[in-house]
mmCIF file with all atom_site columns, C-alpha atoms in Angstrom:
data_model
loop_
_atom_site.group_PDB
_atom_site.id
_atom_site.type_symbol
_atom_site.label_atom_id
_atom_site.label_alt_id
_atom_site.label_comp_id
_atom_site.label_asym_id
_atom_site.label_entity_id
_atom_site.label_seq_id
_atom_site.pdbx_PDB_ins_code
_atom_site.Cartn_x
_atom_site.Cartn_y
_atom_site.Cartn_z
_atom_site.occupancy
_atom_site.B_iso_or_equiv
_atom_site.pdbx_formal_charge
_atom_site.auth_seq_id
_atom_site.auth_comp_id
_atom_site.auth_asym_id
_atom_site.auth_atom_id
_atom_site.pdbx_PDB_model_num
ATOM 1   C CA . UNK A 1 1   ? 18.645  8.785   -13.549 1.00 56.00 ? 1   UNK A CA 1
ATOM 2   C CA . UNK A 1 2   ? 18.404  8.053   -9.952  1.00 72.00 ? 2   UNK A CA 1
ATOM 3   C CA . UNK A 1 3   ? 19.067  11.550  -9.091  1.00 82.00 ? 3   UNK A CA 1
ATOM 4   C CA . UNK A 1 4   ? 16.316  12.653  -11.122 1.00 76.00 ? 4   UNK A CA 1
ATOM 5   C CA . UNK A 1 5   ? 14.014  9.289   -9.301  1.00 75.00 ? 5   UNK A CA 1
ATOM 6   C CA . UNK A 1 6   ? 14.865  10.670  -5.783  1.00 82.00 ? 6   UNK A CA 1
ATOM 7   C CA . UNK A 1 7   ? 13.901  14.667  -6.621  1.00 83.00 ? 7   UNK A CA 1
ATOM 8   C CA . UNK A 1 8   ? 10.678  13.510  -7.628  1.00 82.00 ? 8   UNK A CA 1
ATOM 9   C CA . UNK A 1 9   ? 10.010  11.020  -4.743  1.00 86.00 ? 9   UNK A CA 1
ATOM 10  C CA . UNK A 1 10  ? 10.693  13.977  -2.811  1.00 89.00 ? 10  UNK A CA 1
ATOM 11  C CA . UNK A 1 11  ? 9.167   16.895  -4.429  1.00 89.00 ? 11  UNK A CA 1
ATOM 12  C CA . UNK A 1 12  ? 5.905   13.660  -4.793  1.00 89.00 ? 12  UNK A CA 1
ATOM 13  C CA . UNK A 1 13  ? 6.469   13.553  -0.776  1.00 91.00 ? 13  UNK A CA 1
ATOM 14  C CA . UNK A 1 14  ? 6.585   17.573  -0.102  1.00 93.00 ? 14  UNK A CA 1
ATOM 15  C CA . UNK A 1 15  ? 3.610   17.927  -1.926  1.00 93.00 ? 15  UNK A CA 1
ATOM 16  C CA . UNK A 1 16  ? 1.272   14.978  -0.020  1.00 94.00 ? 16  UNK A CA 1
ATOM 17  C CA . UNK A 1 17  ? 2.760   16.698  3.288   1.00 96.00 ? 17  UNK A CA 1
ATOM 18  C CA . UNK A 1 18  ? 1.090   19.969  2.164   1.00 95.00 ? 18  UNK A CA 1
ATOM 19  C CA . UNK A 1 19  ? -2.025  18.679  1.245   1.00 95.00 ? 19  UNK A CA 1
ATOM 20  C CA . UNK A 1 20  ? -2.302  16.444  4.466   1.00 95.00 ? 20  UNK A CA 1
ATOM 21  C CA . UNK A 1 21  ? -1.028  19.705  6.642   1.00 96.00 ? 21  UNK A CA 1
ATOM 22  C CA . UNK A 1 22  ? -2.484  22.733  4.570   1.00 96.00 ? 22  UNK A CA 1
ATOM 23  C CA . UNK A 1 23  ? -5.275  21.150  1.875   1.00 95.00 ? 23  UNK A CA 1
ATOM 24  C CA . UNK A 1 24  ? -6.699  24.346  1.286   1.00 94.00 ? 24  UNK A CA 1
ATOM 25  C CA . UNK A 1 25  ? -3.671  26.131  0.874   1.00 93.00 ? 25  UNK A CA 1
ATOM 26  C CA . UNK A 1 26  ? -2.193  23.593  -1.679  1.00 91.00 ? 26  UNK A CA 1
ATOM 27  C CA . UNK A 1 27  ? -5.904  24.467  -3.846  1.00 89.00 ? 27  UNK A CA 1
ATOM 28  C CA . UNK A 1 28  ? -5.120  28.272  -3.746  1.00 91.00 ? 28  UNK A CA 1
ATOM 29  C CA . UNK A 1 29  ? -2.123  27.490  -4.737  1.00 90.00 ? 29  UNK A CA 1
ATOM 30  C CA . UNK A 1 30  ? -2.204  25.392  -7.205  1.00 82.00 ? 30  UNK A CA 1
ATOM 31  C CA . UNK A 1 31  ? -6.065  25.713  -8.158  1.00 81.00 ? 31  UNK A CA 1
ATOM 32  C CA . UNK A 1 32  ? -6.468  29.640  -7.354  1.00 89.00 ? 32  UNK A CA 1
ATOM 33  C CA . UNK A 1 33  ? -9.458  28.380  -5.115  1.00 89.00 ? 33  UNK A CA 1
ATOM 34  C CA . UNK A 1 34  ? -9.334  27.084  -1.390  1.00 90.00 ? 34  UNK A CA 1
ATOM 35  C CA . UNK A 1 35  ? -10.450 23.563  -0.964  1.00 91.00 ? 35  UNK A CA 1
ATOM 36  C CA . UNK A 1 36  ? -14.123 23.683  1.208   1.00 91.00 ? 36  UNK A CA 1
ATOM 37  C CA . UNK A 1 37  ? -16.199 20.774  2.282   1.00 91.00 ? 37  UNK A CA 1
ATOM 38  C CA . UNK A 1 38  ? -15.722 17.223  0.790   1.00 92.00 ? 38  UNK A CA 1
ATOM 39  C CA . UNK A 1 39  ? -12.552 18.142  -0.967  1.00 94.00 ? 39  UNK A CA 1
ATOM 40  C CA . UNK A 1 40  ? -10.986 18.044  2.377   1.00 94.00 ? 40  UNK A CA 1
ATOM 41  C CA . UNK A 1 41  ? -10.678 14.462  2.695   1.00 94.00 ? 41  UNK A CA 1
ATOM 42  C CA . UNK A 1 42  ? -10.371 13.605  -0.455  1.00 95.00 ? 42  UNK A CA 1
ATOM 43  C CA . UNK A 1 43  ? -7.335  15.882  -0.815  1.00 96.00 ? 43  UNK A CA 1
ATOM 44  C CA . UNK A 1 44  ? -6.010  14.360  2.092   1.00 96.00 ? 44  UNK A CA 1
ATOM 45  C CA . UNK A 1 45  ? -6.107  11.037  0.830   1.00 95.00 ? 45  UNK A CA 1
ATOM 46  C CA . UNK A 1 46  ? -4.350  12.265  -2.429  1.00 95.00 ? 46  UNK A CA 1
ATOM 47  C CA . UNK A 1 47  ? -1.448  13.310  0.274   1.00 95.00 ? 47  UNK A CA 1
ATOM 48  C CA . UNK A 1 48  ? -1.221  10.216  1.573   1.00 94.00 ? 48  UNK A CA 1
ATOM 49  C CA . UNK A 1 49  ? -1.123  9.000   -1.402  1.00 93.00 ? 49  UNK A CA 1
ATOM 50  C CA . UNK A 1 50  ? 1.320   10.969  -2.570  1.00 93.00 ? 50  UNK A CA 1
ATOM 51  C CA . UNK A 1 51  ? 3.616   10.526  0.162   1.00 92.00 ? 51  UNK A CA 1
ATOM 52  C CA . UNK A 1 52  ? 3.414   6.608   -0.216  1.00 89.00 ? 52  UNK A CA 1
ATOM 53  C CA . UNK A 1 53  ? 4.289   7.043   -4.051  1.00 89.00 ? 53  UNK A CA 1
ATOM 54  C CA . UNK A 1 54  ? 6.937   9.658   -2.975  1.00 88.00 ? 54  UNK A CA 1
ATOM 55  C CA . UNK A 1 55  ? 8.366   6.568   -0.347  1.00 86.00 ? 55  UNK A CA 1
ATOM 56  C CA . UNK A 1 56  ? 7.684   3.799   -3.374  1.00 84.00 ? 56  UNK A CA 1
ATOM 57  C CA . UNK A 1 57  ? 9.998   5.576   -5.484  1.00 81.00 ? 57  UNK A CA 1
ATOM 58  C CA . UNK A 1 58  ? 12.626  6.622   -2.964  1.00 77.00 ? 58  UNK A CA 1
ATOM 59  C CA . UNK A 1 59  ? 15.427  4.032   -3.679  1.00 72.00 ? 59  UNK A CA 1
ATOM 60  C CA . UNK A 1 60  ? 14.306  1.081   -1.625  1.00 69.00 ? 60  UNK A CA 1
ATOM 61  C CA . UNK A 1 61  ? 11.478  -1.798  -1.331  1.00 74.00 ? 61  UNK A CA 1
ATOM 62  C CA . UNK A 1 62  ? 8.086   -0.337  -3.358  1.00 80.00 ? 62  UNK A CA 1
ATOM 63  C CA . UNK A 1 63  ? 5.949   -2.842  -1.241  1.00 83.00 ? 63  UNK A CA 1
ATOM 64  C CA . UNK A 1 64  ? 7.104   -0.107  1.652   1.00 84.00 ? 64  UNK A CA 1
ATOM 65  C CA . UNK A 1 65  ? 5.232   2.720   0.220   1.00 84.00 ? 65  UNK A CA 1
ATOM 66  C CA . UNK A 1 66  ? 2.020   0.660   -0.825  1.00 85.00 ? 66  UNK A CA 1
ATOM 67  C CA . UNK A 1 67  ? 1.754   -0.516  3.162   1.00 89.00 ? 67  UNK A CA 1
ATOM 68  C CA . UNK A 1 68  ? 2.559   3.297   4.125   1.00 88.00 ? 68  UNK A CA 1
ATOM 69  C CA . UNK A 1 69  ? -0.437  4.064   1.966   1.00 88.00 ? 69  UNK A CA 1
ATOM 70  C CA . UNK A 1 70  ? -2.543  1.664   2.962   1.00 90.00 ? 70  UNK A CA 1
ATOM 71  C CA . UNK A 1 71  ? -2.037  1.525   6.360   1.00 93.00 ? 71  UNK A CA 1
ATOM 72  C CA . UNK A 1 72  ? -2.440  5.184   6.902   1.00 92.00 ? 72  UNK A CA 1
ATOM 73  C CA . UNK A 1 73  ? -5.710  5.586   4.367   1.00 92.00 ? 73  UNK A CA 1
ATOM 74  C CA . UNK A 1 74  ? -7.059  2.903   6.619   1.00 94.00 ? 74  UNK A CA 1
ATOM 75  C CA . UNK A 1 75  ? -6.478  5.304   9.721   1.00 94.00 ? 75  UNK A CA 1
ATOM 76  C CA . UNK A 1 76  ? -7.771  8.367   8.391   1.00 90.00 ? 76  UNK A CA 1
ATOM 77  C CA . UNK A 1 77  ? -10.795 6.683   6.221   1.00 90.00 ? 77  UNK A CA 1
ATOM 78  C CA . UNK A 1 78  ? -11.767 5.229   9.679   1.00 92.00 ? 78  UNK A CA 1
ATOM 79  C CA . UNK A 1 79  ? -11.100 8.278   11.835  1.00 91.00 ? 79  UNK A CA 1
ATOM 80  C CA . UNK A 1 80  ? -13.552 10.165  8.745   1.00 88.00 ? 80  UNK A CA 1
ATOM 81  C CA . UNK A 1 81  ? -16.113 7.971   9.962   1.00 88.00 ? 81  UNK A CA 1
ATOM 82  C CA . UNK A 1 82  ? -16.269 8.050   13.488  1.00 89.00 ? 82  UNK A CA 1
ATOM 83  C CA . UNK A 1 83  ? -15.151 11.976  13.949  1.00 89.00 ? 83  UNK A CA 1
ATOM 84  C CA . UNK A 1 84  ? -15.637 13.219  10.405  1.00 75.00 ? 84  UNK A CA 1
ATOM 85  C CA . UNK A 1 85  ? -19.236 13.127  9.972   1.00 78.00 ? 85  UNK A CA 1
ATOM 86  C CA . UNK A 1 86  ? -18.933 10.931  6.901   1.00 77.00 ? 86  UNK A CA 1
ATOM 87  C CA . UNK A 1 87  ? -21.050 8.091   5.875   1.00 77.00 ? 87  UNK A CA 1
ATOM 88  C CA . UNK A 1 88  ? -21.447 6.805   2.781   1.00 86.00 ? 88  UNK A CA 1
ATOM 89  C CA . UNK A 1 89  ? -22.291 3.411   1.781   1.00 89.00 ? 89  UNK A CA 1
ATOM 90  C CA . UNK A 1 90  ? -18.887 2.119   0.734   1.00 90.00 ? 90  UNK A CA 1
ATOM 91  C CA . UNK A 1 91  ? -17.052 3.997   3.795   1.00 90.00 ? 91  UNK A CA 1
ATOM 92  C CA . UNK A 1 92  ? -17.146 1.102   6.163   1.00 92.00 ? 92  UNK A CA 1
ATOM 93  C CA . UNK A 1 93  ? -15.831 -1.519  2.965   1.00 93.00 ? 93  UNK A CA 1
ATOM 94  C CA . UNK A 1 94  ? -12.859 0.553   1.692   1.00 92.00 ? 94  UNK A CA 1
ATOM 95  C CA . UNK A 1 95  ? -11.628 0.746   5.324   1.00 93.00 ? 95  UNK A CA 1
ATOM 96  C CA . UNK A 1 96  ? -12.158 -3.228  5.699   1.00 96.00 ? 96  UNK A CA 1
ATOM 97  C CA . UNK A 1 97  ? -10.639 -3.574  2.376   1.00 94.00 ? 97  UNK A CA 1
ATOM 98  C CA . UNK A 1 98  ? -7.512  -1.564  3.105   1.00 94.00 ? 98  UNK A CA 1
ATOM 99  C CA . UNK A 1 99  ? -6.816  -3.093  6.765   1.00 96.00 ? 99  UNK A CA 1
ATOM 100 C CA . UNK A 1 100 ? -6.844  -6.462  4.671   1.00 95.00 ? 100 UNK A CA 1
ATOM 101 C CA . UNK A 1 101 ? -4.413  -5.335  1.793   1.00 92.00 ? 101 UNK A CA 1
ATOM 102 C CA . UNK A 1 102 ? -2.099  -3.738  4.669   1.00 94.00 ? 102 UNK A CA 1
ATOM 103 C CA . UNK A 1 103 ? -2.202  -7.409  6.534   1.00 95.00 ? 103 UNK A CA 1
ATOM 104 C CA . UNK A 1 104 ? -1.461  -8.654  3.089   1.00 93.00 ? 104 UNK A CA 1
ATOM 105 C CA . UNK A 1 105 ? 1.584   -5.991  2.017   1.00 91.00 ? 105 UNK A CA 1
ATOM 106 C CA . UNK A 1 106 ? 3.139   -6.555  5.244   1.00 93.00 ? 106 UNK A CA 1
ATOM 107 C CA . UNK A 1 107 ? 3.189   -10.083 5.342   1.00 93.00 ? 107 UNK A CA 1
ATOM 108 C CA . UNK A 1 108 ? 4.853   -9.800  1.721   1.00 90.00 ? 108 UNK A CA 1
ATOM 109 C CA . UNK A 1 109 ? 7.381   -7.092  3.349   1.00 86.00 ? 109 UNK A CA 1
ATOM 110 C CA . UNK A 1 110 ? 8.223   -9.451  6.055   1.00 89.00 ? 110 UNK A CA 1
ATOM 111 C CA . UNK A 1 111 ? 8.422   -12.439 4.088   1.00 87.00 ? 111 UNK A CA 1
ATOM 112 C CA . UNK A 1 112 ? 10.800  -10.112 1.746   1.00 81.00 ? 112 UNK A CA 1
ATOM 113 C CA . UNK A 1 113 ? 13.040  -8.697  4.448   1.00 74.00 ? 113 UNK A CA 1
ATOM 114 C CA . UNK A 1 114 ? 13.519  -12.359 5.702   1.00 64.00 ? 114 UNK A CA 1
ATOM 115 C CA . UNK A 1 115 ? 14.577  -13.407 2.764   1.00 72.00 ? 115 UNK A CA 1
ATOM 116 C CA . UNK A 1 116 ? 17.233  -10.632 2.487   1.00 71.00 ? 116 UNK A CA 1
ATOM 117 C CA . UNK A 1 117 ? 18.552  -11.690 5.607   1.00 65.00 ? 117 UNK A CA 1
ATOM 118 C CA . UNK A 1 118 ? 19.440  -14.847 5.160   1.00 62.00 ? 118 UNK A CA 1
#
């Protein structure tokens, strides 16, 4: 069972890397059409998102891959607004809301790491 757990958190992982690197390439590929415009992003985030749920499942503390997530969707959501061009109304929120959930996750992965220490 955990052999099967850690293929998928990495094949999970491999696949977020491609559509963070190469989103386009990843929709031919997969979709037999390249990814133009808005899908961009959004198939970004679905890497990241990916690669946090490939990191969750990797044998180890889950909170890990939710602050992974969250801290990088917070980076690139913010980086889409000031270099990106986008701007829609609930832009500016979701980043707000996802620098407050990582504060949150990594208070609980401290708090959880010092408790495993002592």
């Amino acid at each position: 069972m955990k052999k099967v757990l850690i293929f998928t958190a990495v094949a999970e992982a491999v696949t977020g890397l491609g559509l963070l690197i190469v989103p386009s390439l990843v929709g031919q590929l997969l979709l037999g059409q390249q990814l133009t415009s808005v899908a961009i992003p959004v198939a970004r985030v679905a890497g990241i998102a990916l690669v946090a749920l490939g990191i969750a499942c990797w044998p180890g503390p889950p909170v890990l891959g939710m602050l992974i997530y969250s801290a990088v969707v917070t980076l690139y959501l913010a980086y889409l607004a000031f270099a990106g061009g986008f701007a829609g109304v609930l832009l500016w929120p979701a980043v707000m809301f996802h620098v407050v959930l990582s504060i949150l996750l990594t208070h609980t992965w401290f708090a959880n790491e010092g408790r495993r220490a002592s």
